[in-house]
XYZ file of C-alpha atoms in Angstrom:
745
model
C -24.092 -40.288 -33.723
C -21.016 -40.878 -35.650
C -20.670 -37.219 -36.298
C -21.127 -36.263 -32.503
C -18.338 -38.752 -31.717
C -16.237 -37.107 -34.124
C -17.007 -33.583 -32.734
C -15.878 -34.967 -29.333
C -12.842 -36.274 -30.600
C -12.074 -32.881 -31.967
C -12.696 -31.256 -28.418
C -10.135 -33.909 -27.041
C -7.477 -33.013 -29.445
C -7.835 -29.321 -29.066
C -7.518 -29.611 -25.392
C -4.472 -31.826 -25.882
C -2.980 -28.664 -27.111
C -2.364 -27.628 -23.519
C -0.320 -30.674 -22.704
C 1.714 -30.317 -25.791
C 2.530 -26.724 -24.809
C 3.808 -28.087 -21.274
C 5.886 -30.556 -22.984
C 7.156 -27.855 -25.641
C 6.924 -30.494 -28.597
C 7.937 -28.116 -31.716
C 5.167 -27.753 -34.573
C 2.757 -29.843 -32.658
C 0.805 -26.917 -30.990
C -0.479 -25.606 -34.332
C -1.221 -29.171 -35.631
C -3.399 -29.779 -32.512
C -5.670 -26.908 -32.670
C -6.031 -27.008 -36.465
C -6.834 -30.759 -36.430
C -9.367 -30.509 -33.558
C -11.126 -27.322 -34.849
C -11.235 -29.048 -38.324
C -12.932 -32.264 -36.839
C -15.534 -29.984 -35.276
C -16.324 -28.244 -38.392
C -16.473 -31.344 -40.221
C -18.862 -33.162 -37.670
C -21.144 -29.962 -37.671
C -21.286 -29.970 -41.539
C -22.174 -33.604 -41.745
C -25.012 -33.120 -39.325
C -26.216 -30.073 -41.042
C -26.297 -31.669 -44.444
C -27.294 -35.224 -43.670
C -30.003 -34.727 -40.797
C -33.806 -34.077 -41.380
C -34.494 -30.508 -40.998
C -37.361 -29.073 -39.282
C -39.148 -25.761 -41.002
C -38.924 -22.547 -38.835
C -40.055 -19.098 -39.675
C -37.945 -16.967 -41.865
C -37.325 -14.319 -39.010
C -36.012 -16.829 -36.865
C -33.590 -17.906 -39.452
C -32.459 -14.278 -40.037
C -31.802 -14.214 -35.995
C -29.638 -17.220 -36.241
C -27.494 -15.799 -38.956
C -27.162 -12.471 -36.613
C -26.269 -14.792 -33.658
C -23.772 -16.762 -35.482
C -21.856 -13.704 -36.764
C -21.733 -11.933 -33.473
C -20.783 -15.355 -31.556
C -18.266 -16.186 -34.075
C -16.732 -12.559 -33.889
C -16.606 -12.894 -29.889
C -14.939 -16.235 -30.094
C -12.488 -15.028 -32.345
C -11.601 -11.979 -30.228
C -11.564 -14.237 -26.955
C -9.426 -17.035 -28.463
C -7.097 -14.917 -31.037
C -7.449 -11.180 -30.096
C -7.414 -11.081 -26.306
C -4.536 -13.764 -26.372
C -1.264 -13.030 -28.102
C -1.744 -15.428 -31.214
C 1.942 -16.395 -32.024
C 2.938 -17.133 -28.668
C -0.207 -18.944 -27.736
C -0.923 -21.153 -30.941
C 2.494 -21.412 -32.896
C 5.479 -21.043 -30.753
C 6.767 -24.095 -28.709
C 6.121 -23.960 -25.182
C 3.670 -22.097 -23.016
C 5.201 -19.083 -24.174
C 2.884 -16.292 -22.718
C 2.149 -14.697 -19.406
C -1.195 -15.380 -17.972
C -3.854 -13.211 -19.413
C -6.122 -11.527 -16.919
C -7.517 -8.629 -18.903
C -10.448 -7.899 -21.328
C -12.728 -10.766 -21.491
C -10.497 -12.680 -19.136
C -10.964 -9.939 -16.449
C -14.618 -10.958 -16.424
C -14.606 -14.565 -16.239
C -11.534 -17.129 -16.399
C -13.065 -18.960 -19.280
C -15.201 -16.352 -21.454
C -15.099 -18.512 -24.617
C -17.794 -20.486 -23.550
C -20.463 -17.980 -23.965
C -19.576 -17.141 -27.684
C -19.333 -21.188 -28.330
C -22.816 -21.610 -26.772
C -23.961 -18.814 -29.094
C -22.545 -20.689 -32.197
C -24.109 -23.973 -31.272
C -27.304 -22.350 -30.587
C -27.431 -20.522 -33.816
C -26.454 -23.913 -35.699
C -29.629 -25.482 -34.175
C -31.731 -22.475 -35.581
C -29.970 -22.531 -39.031
C -29.989 -26.366 -39.296
C -33.009 -27.460 -37.262
C -33.001 -31.105 -36.522
C -33.024 -33.590 -33.631
C -29.393 -34.617 -34.433
C -28.196 -31.102 -34.237
C -29.902 -30.228 -31.163
C -28.437 -33.427 -29.542
C -24.909 -32.674 -30.810
C -25.118 -29.144 -29.600
C -25.988 -30.300 -26.180
C -23.469 -32.879 -25.917
C -20.666 -30.756 -27.367
C -21.479 -28.014 -24.750
C -21.283 -30.240 -22.048
C -18.154 -31.777 -23.198
C -16.657 -28.101 -23.550
C -17.723 -27.396 -19.982
C -16.204 -30.814 -18.592
C -12.886 -30.046 -20.391
C -12.964 -26.328 -19.045
C -13.201 -27.831 -15.488
C -10.306 -30.099 -15.886
C -8.208 -27.165 -17.459
C -9.103 -24.895 -14.495
C -8.440 -27.584 -11.781
C -5.679 -29.523 -12.923
C -3.933 -27.818 -16.125
C -3.698 -24.205 -15.838
C -2.372 -23.933 -12.348
C 0.743 -25.925 -13.514
C 1.001 -23.925 -16.781
C 0.759 -20.398 -15.115
C 2.507 -18.794 -12.412
C -0.297 -16.849 -10.304
C -3.224 -18.844 -11.669
C -4.590 -19.650 -8.157
C -4.423 -15.856 -7.441
C -6.320 -15.556 -10.512
C -8.837 -18.279 -9.426
C -9.184 -16.069 -6.284
C -9.821 -12.911 -8.026
C -11.945 -13.906 -11.099
C -14.979 -15.903 -11.153
C -14.663 -19.105 -13.362
C -17.736 -18.758 -15.684
C -20.260 -16.243 -14.125
C -19.181 -12.737 -13.698
C -19.658 -11.275 -10.210
C -21.292 -7.811 -9.779
C -18.057 -6.892 -7.946
C -15.965 -7.861 -10.918
C -18.240 -5.951 -13.334
C -17.879 -2.849 -11.142
C -14.226 -3.015 -11.192
C -14.174 -3.575 -14.900
C -16.562 -0.426 -15.302
C -14.333 1.634 -12.958
C -11.173 0.594 -14.948
C -12.928 1.678 -18.181
C -14.079 4.998 -16.923
C -10.715 5.714 -15.346
C -8.958 4.948 -18.615
C -11.339 7.002 -20.813
C -11.754 9.920 -18.437
C -9.237 11.534 -16.081
C -11.286 13.049 -13.363
C -10.519 14.366 -9.734
C -11.972 11.186 -8.053
C -10.397 8.632 -10.311
C -7.910 5.820 -8.953
C -4.653 5.630 -10.949
C -4.514 2.333 -13.097
C -1.076 1.395 -13.942
C -0.262 1.730 -17.731
C 0.399 -1.610 -19.477
C 3.463 -0.260 -20.897
C 6.647 -1.820 -19.442
C 8.976 0.782 -17.688
C 12.703 0.780 -18.309
C 13.037 -0.470 -14.716
C 10.741 -3.284 -15.429
C 12.782 -4.225 -18.548
C 16.030 -4.276 -16.627
C 14.583 -6.290 -13.862
C 13.247 -8.902 -16.419
C 16.410 -8.949 -18.146
C 18.412 -9.565 -15.059
C 20.381 -6.421 -15.495
C 21.091 -6.024 -11.785
C 24.037 -3.523 -11.997
C 22.131 -1.094 -14.066
C 19.107 -1.685 -12.082
C 20.890 -0.950 -8.791
C 22.505 2.388 -10.205
C 19.008 3.717 -11.363
C 17.236 3.008 -8.233
C 19.663 2.976 -5.351
C 22.608 5.162 -6.816
C 21.548 8.141 -4.594
C 23.169 6.610 -1.798
C 26.418 7.078 -3.485
C 25.991 10.897 -4.002
C 28.192 13.168 -2.207
C 26.424 15.889 -0.204
C 27.599 18.402 -2.678
C 26.034 16.396 -5.605
C 22.907 15.924 -3.449
C 22.384 19.566 -3.020
C 23.090 20.397 -6.755
C 20.247 17.906 -7.516
C 18.059 19.586 -5.006
C 18.850 23.122 -6.422
C 18.124 22.062 -10.074
C 14.735 20.569 -9.357
C 13.820 23.351 -7.302
C 14.458 25.864 -9.879
C 12.658 23.751 -12.310
C 9.667 23.684 -9.902
C 9.528 27.473 -9.361
C 9.072 27.998 -13.137
C 5.824 25.844 -12.857
C 4.799 27.659 -9.668
C 5.095 30.931 -10.951
C 2.724 30.198 -13.926
C -0.239 28.675 -11.943
C -2.815 30.345 -9.591
C -1.938 28.576 -6.475
C 1.642 29.329 -6.737
C 1.152 32.904 -7.257
C -1.201 33.239 -4.177
C 1.727 31.465 -2.173
C 4.405 33.536 -3.681
C 2.492 36.750 -2.897
C 3.752 38.655 -5.837
C 7.453 37.659 -5.464
C 9.606 36.379 -8.307
C 12.511 34.489 -7.029
C 15.126 33.405 -9.361
C 17.512 31.857 -7.044
C 17.656 29.336 -3.990
C 18.848 32.383 -1.771
C 16.028 34.551 -2.967
C 13.415 31.722 -2.669
C 14.326 31.296 0.791
C 14.420 34.913 1.778
C 10.958 36.123 0.134
C 8.863 33.044 0.151
C 6.785 32.437 3.305
C 6.540 29.195 5.247
C 3.225 27.631 4.698
C 0.767 25.024 6.197
C -2.138 22.937 4.914
C -4.372 25.975 5.850
C -2.770 27.934 3.041
C -3.762 25.236 0.503
C -7.079 24.029 1.908
C -9.461 26.183 -0.095
C -7.906 24.682 -3.329
C -7.125 21.192 -2.468
C -9.994 20.082 -0.384
C -12.204 20.655 -3.295
C -9.908 18.895 -5.311
C -9.651 21.562 -7.944
C -7.087 20.471 -10.754
C -7.160 24.055 -12.432
C -4.622 26.456 -10.891
C -2.117 23.686 -9.834
C 1.655 23.719 -11.167
C 0.733 20.451 -13.214
C -2.595 18.657 -13.654
C -2.616 15.519 -11.302
C -3.033 12.062 -12.500
C -4.815 11.187 -9.095
C -5.425 12.325 -5.678
C -4.298 10.713 -2.346
C -5.522 11.816 1.131
C -4.775 11.346 4.845
C -7.304 11.723 7.650
C -7.871 15.060 8.979
C -7.721 15.973 12.693
C -9.426 13.289 15.127
C -13.048 14.072 15.488
C -13.377 15.990 11.976
C -15.058 14.462 8.962
C -12.662 15.995 6.381
C -9.604 14.517 4.812
C -6.478 16.062 3.587
C -6.494 15.788 -0.073
C -3.246 15.991 -1.918
C -2.685 15.793 -5.725
C 0.101 13.631 -7.387
C 1.473 14.147 -10.958
C 2.398 11.789 -13.496
C 6.034 12.849 -13.182
C 6.165 12.201 -9.520
C 4.711 8.594 -10.064
C 7.558 7.992 -12.553
C 10.072 9.055 -9.741
C 8.368 6.963 -7.095
C 8.780 3.685 -8.862
C 12.587 3.209 -8.609
C 12.090 4.260 -4.901
C 10.077 1.352 -4.516
C 12.288 -0.928 -6.150
C 15.314 0.674 -3.849
C 13.101 -0.121 -0.765
C 12.762 -3.837 -2.094
C 16.477 -4.176 -2.798
C 17.693 -2.601 0.416
C 15.347 -4.981 2.441
C 17.090 -7.989 1.288
C 20.688 -7.194 0.493
C 23.799 -7.294 2.475
C 26.177 -5.363 0.274
C 26.039 -2.745 -2.683
C 24.608 -4.107 -5.763
C 23.128 -7.137 -4.498
C 19.587 -8.027 -5.535
C 17.902 -11.081 -4.143
C 14.475 -10.808 -5.656
C 13.462 -12.395 -8.896
C 10.331 -12.132 -11.082
C 7.288 -14.053 -9.681
C 8.331 -13.526 -5.912
C 5.425 -13.204 -3.643
C 4.355 -10.062 -1.830
C 2.204 -9.708 1.320
C 0.306 -6.636 0.651
C -0.611 -5.141 4.154
C -0.796 -1.395 3.419
C -3.926 0.797 3.170
C -5.483 1.004 -0.307
C -5.801 4.060 -2.523
C -6.659 6.951 -2.059
C -4.280 6.626 0.785
C -0.381 7.088 0.001
C 0.821 3.786 0.786
C -1.948 2.379 -1.589
C -0.547 4.627 -4.357
C 2.953 3.418 -3.848
C 1.751 -0.189 -4.125
C -0.162 0.376 -7.467
C 3.035 2.074 -8.991
C 5.008 -1.115 -8.369
C 4.577 -3.182 -11.413
C 2.310 -6.189 -10.976
C 3.700 -8.172 -13.870
C 7.004 -8.696 -11.951
C 5.533 -9.791 -8.325
C 2.443 -11.742 -7.219
C 0.596 -9.812 -4.446
C -1.264 -11.641 -1.629
C -3.979 -10.854 -2.132
C -4.097 -9.085 -5.711
C -4.187 -5.440 -5.148
C -7.693 -5.107 -7.091
C -9.135 -7.646 -4.924
C -7.647 -5.959 -1.824
C -9.129 -2.928 -2.504
C -12.695 -4.352 -2.500
C -12.716 -5.951 0.945
C -12.231 -4.650 4.514
C -8.661 -4.263 6.005
C -9.016 -7.293 8.329
C -10.581 -9.653 5.684
C -7.754 -8.696 3.052
C -5.061 -9.601 5.840
C -7.005 -13.091 6.464
C -6.961 -13.889 2.603
C -3.579 -12.857 2.113
C -2.376 -14.974 5.226
C -3.829 -18.010 3.737
C -2.513 -17.350 0.224
C 0.958 -17.113 1.807
C 0.428 -20.468 3.647
C -0.538 -21.983 0.477
C 1.738 -20.610 -1.956
C 4.900 -19.161 0.252
C 5.834 -15.634 0.866
C 9.209 -13.537 -0.097
C 8.464 -10.261 0.867
C 6.046 -8.620 3.585
C 5.227 -5.118 2.998
C 3.156 -3.937 5.750
C 2.615 -1.270 8.314
C 4.454 -1.977 11.498
C 1.474 -2.541 13.806
C -0.004 -4.834 11.126
C 3.233 -6.933 11.143
C 3.283 -7.208 14.860
C -0.565 -8.086 14.898
C -0.146 -10.826 12.540
C 2.843 -12.407 14.569
C 0.616 -12.162 17.551
C -2.289 -13.883 16.002
C -0.034 -16.583 14.608
C 1.789 -17.405 17.740
C -1.544 -17.321 19.569
C -2.978 -20.133 17.363
C -5.388 -17.791 15.338
C -4.949 -19.750 12.317
C -6.164 -23.033 13.745
C -9.594 -21.707 14.539
C -10.202 -20.877 10.885
C -8.319 -23.903 9.185
C -10.057 -27.053 9.863
C -8.629 -30.557 8.896
C -10.741 -30.723 5.763
C -9.503 -27.284 4.556
C -5.885 -28.118 5.160
C -6.605 -31.551 3.424
C -7.554 -29.647 0.219
C -4.539 -27.205 0.476
C -1.503 -29.542 0.999
C 1.089 -26.717 0.572
C -0.481 -24.897 3.362
C -0.599 -28.129 5.604
C 3.147 -28.741 4.919
C 3.978 -25.335 5.792
C 2.145 -25.347 9.130
C 3.731 -28.719 9.982
C 7.164 -27.826 9.295
C 6.525 -24.580 11.469
C 5.015 -26.582 14.211
C 7.874 -29.233 14.239
C 10.536 -26.210 14.313
C 8.892 -24.433 16.954
C 8.121 -27.574 19.198
C 12.019 -28.390 18.897
C 12.778 -24.793 20.447
C 9.923 -25.347 22.931
C 8.133 -22.138 22.228
C 4.988 -20.940 20.209
C 4.930 -21.185 16.499
C 6.060 -17.865 14.730
C 5.934 -16.546 11.416
C 9.763 -17.188 10.851
C 8.974 -21.022 11.401
C 6.715 -21.209 8.217
C 8.268 -18.604 6.007
C 11.882 -17.831 5.315
C 11.482 -14.155 3.914
C 13.947 -12.543 1.574
C 12.935 -8.960 2.998
C 10.526 -6.947 5.093
C 9.399 -3.361 4.544
C 7.404 -1.819 7.253
C 5.804 1.744 7.349
C 4.480 3.628 10.250
C 5.445 5.966 13.178
C 6.079 3.244 15.611
C 8.408 1.129 13.166
C 11.388 1.670 15.788
C 9.317 0.641 18.712
C 8.497 -2.621 17.125
C 11.864 -3.428 15.634
C 13.030 -5.832 17.886
C 9.769 -7.668 18.100
C 9.295 -8.074 14.484
C 12.842 -9.503 14.313
C 11.864 -12.036 16.821
C 8.496 -12.924 14.866
C 9.604 -12.769 11.399
C 13.294 -13.680 11.567
C 14.687 -10.450 10.247
C 14.660 -6.675 10.850
C 12.232 -4.690 9.053
C 13.313 -2.049 6.510
C 11.687 1.204 7.706
C 11.287 4.257 5.597
C 9.681 7.811 6.320
C 7.010 9.450 4.210
C 3.713 10.904 4.296
C 0.607 11.852 1.942
C 2.254 15.328 1.177
C 5.854 14.139 0.522
C 5.337 10.340 -0.226
C 8.949 9.082 0.502
C 11.358 11.352 2.419
C 14.076 9.082 3.574
C 14.680 5.233 3.809
C 16.823 2.956 5.664
C 19.481 0.692 4.036
C 20.831 -2.559 4.694
C 22.367 -1.704 8.029
C 18.641 -0.977 9.291
C 19.940 1.808 11.165
C 19.664 5.649 10.189
C 17.424 6.595 7.311
C 18.947 8.105 4.118
C 17.223 11.221 2.595
C 15.999 10.789 -1.004
C 17.103 13.852 -3.254
C 14.387 13.814 -5.913
C 10.918 14.112 -4.660
C 11.147 17.146 -2.235
C 13.430 19.914 -1.669
C 14.430 19.951 2.430
C 14.834 22.669 4.812
C 15.026 22.240 8.676
C 13.834 24.247 11.474
C 15.602 23.693 14.875
C 13.159 22.307 17.478
C 13.667 25.242 19.884
C 12.761 27.466 17.088
C 9.807 25.415 16.005
C 8.364 25.351 19.435
C 8.894 29.161 19.706
C 7.014 29.826 16.587
C 4.135 27.925 17.669
C 4.153 30.041 20.935
C 4.759 33.192 19.073
C 3.010 33.740 15.838
C 5.039 36.724 14.868
C 8.266 34.667 15.106
C 9.451 33.551 11.669
C 11.932 30.675 12.326
C 15.035 30.517 10.140
C 15.677 27.305 8.120
C 18.817 25.385 7.352
C 19.630 23.199 4.295
C 20.709 19.574 4.408
C 24.360 20.667 3.963
C 23.966 22.960 6.860
C 22.401 20.952 9.567
C 24.138 19.310 12.508
C 23.067 16.518 14.735
C 19.908 17.370 16.749
C 16.210 17.553 16.475
C 14.525 19.452 13.642
C 11.176 20.327 12.050
C 10.910 19.185 8.435
C 9.856 21.731 5.725
C 9.305 20.598 2.228
C 8.748 21.952 -1.238
C 7.390 19.645 -3.897
C 9.076 18.783 -7.099
C 7.671 17.689 -10.499
C 4.525 19.994 -10.376
C 3.351 19.018 -6.774
C 1.524 21.688 -4.933
C 3.667 22.533 -1.691
C 5.919 25.364 -1.285
C 7.951 25.673 2.090
C 5.448 23.569 3.562
C 5.891 22.641 7.314
C 4.880 19.040 7.749
C 4.792 19.218 11.346
C 7.203 16.251 11.486
C 9.859 16.277 14.098
C 12.847 14.282 13.003
C 16.263 13.604 14.697
C 19.545 14.033 12.643
C 21.942 11.263 14.208
C 24.924 12.021 12.135
C 25.912 13.845 9.002
C 27.057 10.636 7.197
C 26.669 6.983 7.421
C 30.293 5.926 8.095
C 29.528 2.116 8.228
C 28.251 2.105 4.899
C 30.302 5.103 3.507
C 26.923 7.086 2.691
C 27.823 10.680 2.600
C 24.159 12.117 3.490
C 22.774 12.917 6.838
C 21.128 9.966 8.749
C 17.613 10.862 10.205
C 15.010 9.076 12.202
C 11.298 10.138 12.862
C 10.498 11.262 16.410
C 6.860 12.413 16.103
C 4.498 15.181 15.213
C 5.438 18.440 16.322
C 1.817 19.790 15.999
C -1.356 19.483 17.883
C -1.957 15.573 17.377
C -0.704 12.415 18.847
C -0.310 9.496 16.609
C -0.671 6.123 17.878
C 0.540 3.030 15.865
C -0.124 4.683 12.671
C -3.934 4.025 13.085
C -5.198 7.323 14.585
C -4.043 10.632 15.487
C -5.818 12.144 18.467
C -6.197 16.084 18.648
C -6.568 18.011 21.840
C -10.282 18.401 21.101
C -11.089 14.842 21.257
C -9.016 13.813 24.296
C -10.669 17.166 26.050
C -13.906 15.751 25.006
C -13.440 12.309 26.349
C -12.249 13.588 29.847
C -15.033 15.851 30.019
C -17.686 13.170 29.025
C -16.534 10.821 31.808
C -17.881 13.134 34.261
C -14.685 13.000 36.378
C -14.048 16.248 38.299
C -10.350 17.281 37.414
C -8.295 20.185 37.969
C -6.264 19.837 34.662
C -4.750 17.450 32.372
C -1.940 17.135 29.821
C -1.098 14.040 27.404
C 1.567 12.790 25.394
C 2.840 9.851 23.427
C 5.361 7.749 25.334
C 7.318 4.546 24.335
C 7.250 1.562 26.776
C 6.986 -1.990 25.614
C 4.525 -0.361 23.137
C 3.426 3.207 22.150
C 0.939 4.348 24.818
C -1.055 7.664 25.166
C -0.314 8.907 28.705
C -2.727 11.345 30.356
C -1.522 13.033 33.319
C -4.691 14.164 35.263
C -4.865 15.995 38.408
C -8.246 15.200 40.237
C -10.231 17.623 42.320
C -10.099 17.015 46.308
C -12.310 14.254 47.302
C -12.644 12.475 44.115
C -12.334 8.987 45.087
C -11.121 7.600 41.746
C -8.067 5.346 41.192
C -5.936 5.533 37.991
C -7.287 2.304 36.697
C -10.965 3.540 36.922
C -10.109 6.947 35.177
C -8.215 4.985 32.431
C -11.278 2.687 31.772
C -13.775 5.616 31.706
C -11.589 7.557 29.267
C -10.762 4.753 27.334
C -14.424 4.119 26.778
C -15.300 7.692 25.684
C -12.234 7.747 23.230
C -13.674 4.706 21.523
C -17.044 6.222 21.146
C -15.623 9.846 19.672
C -12.697 8.186 17.533
C -13.502 5.196 15.348
C -9.770 4.637 14.158
C -9.148 4.431 17.899
C -11.564 2.001 18.472
C -10.483 -0.086 15.534
C -6.860 0.109 16.824
C -7.833 -2.329 19.746
C -10.154 -4.497 17.878
C -7.520 -5.486 15.201
C -4.369 -5.122 16.977
C -5.194 -5.910 20.399
C -3.396 -2.635 21.553
C -4.947 -0.741 24.489
C -2.797 2.389 24.179
C -4.091 4.424 27.133
C -2.217 4.978 30.360
C -3.499 7.377 32.913
C -0.885 8.993 35.737
C -2.643 10.609 38.639
C -0.707 13.737 39.545
C -0.196 15.123 43.135
C -2.962 17.326 44.466
C -1.811 20.867 43.624
C 0.438 20.095 40.594
C -0.823 22.581 38.247
C -0.834 25.432 40.815
C 2.618 24.297 41.719
C 3.377 24.347 37.880
C 2.084 27.956 37.739
C 4.154 29.097 40.684
C 7.158 27.577 39.067
C 6.894 29.475 35.822
C 6.048 32.743 37.410
C 9.253 32.291 39.440
C 11.138 31.679 35.975
C 9.781 34.985 34.670
C 7.404 33.409 32.009
C 4.705 35.364 30.267
C 1.007 34.815 30.768
C 0.775 32.492 27.730
C 2.881 30.052 29.377
C 1.735 29.575 33.022
C -0.054 26.148 32.126
C 1.718 23.393 30.381
C 0.279 22.666 26.947
C -2.395 19.874 26.758
C -0.442 17.934 24.286
C 3.179 16.882 24.065
C 4.595 18.430 27.268
C 8.182 18.201 27.428
C 10.085 16.035 30.056
C 11.078 19.120 32.128
C 7.380 19.898 32.152
C 6.225 16.835 33.386
C 9.058 16.750 36.052
C 7.484 19.909 37.529
C 4.178 18.437 37.614
C 4.930 15.246 39.304
C 7.292 16.724 42.013
C 5.541 16.993 45.322
C 3.694 20.168 45.936
C 3.636 22.571 48.968
C -0.042 21.298 49.647
C -1.063 17.890 50.795
C -0.761 15.561 47.851
C -1.564 12.006 46.788
C 1.392 9.989 45.458
C 1.259 9.701 41.699
C 0.571 6.410 40.108
C 0.532 4.971 36.506
C -1.932 2.228 35.594
C -2.356 0.810 32.053
C -5.909 -0.165 30.911
């Protein structure tokens, strides 16, 4: 029994090692673990030599030696290989970041398994009642000390340990964790067209600068593009375009798009290379063929195809593009919190709410590019990608209540939905008193928020609980929700414009007004709105384009050419943007300022969740059984974005706008899953029906004939009619009419 007690004492001394590390007592760390290990070995040797042995078969003894060798090797790797040896066992203090990779990616305490193997092999090699008792007691002692470490010690030693607890099992690896580990290993070993990008463990220069606090150089590397003159901006654009052309000329896809031309200058490129759409790339990209591209991609990302279709639009991303995206993400973060040039308020370990779509969507790719060794994501990114969007939001919300929140990075509609649930008391239904008592940090924040809101005689809002350093939102309706987000969260959101094909196009800066173009991801050309509309109506018309240095305030369709080995050449995004000014006078930024208006093609984007096509809306109207003359629809901005369907009923149809809206809404939910999910998650009912006067479409036709329009323009388009078209439709017709009314669902 004496040796068993000596072994328990050895365990105790080994685990005092953690307290010594916290207290930063010099030279005592190595003394603790060496002494404790020595006592354990001494105790085991004493029992092996002095106890009465039991005879076992020879083959079992051989198995014992094999188990001992494998277990000792695994234990040595878990303790000395997977962890940095000098920092963990020799240097004063804690000294190392939390290790969550290797064996520690499976469970939080992987050493228990090889240690159990060692004790079991000792029972086989030195079989006795004393050795069996010692092995059992020591294993239980190890489990007890592990529980103490995990519950009380490690959460105080390591920033982010609670998130590690939420992500990784304590002792028994889950199937989900094993699956993630296998996927990571496959992704590391083999790059195929279906892989998910796993960030390299090598620290980038930007991360090094951030960790060292070299803020001036960090700002210049990431945010310096806002100090470019328009001439310098265009020099960068031209240089990168010519580099891209050299890659394009040598690949199968590029040769197909160039059509036998060999442009050597910017002018020749714009004169000889045709404008393109996704249809020109679909045979290559939809199959995710890596051969024939300007550069081999490191990953593929996608966006949903047209509403009602099952296909996605796949887009390759190269390693060089990812390298260029990282500093832009840092720029977004810095702009979201600063008040002046060069000001960086964020620090290592700040907590970030992750409210974007996971890979293979573009926003998920952006989040993965951001080094996770700097910030704590709520919830951790890899965990986020294994659960549903709504579940991830709930988990991140609870983590932020417990541990705090510094940066919210989410879609605009998601930020508003969280605020609505917050003010509506959604948290109270899931956080009972017992749960709050077990999470004192959460209870304190909620109590503080409740007191603040009661004092101001209003419902509790996110700004009562958190004091954010920054908020970054993404979505086509960011401008719509701008003031509402400010009211809910206590600060304006930094909005940026991007898409799957172009990633980041432009970003707001610290005045939260117009967006500044980014020079180093895409080459920009612009088509005036009038020419864009004309080209959609006349396939033979080739619209002229303008460079960024040539445009004036007004509305334009955006055309891009990918840099850094991307696939797109003079690609029409279908994005309609507004140029507010040719420079930002307030912040002295000599680059045109833009905002996003909407899509100029045949889809209507609602809240960033769904894009409804003409076909799906038409099907929904038809499936209602409503007898109608004609319809047209567009997105309109009221207190929130809405889909307004202008509908002329046939004579004798006794249907109100409210009834028509309910019928169409029901069919749209059946036809388009994202449309249905929009209402489920955000509570947004985006449909409005306006009943047009009887004879509206006939009167429109007469108006167009009187204006000399050709036969293709006698009816308004089904999607996105202009204000002038709507004005003609809603004016009283020459036949008996029913006054138009607008009713929301």
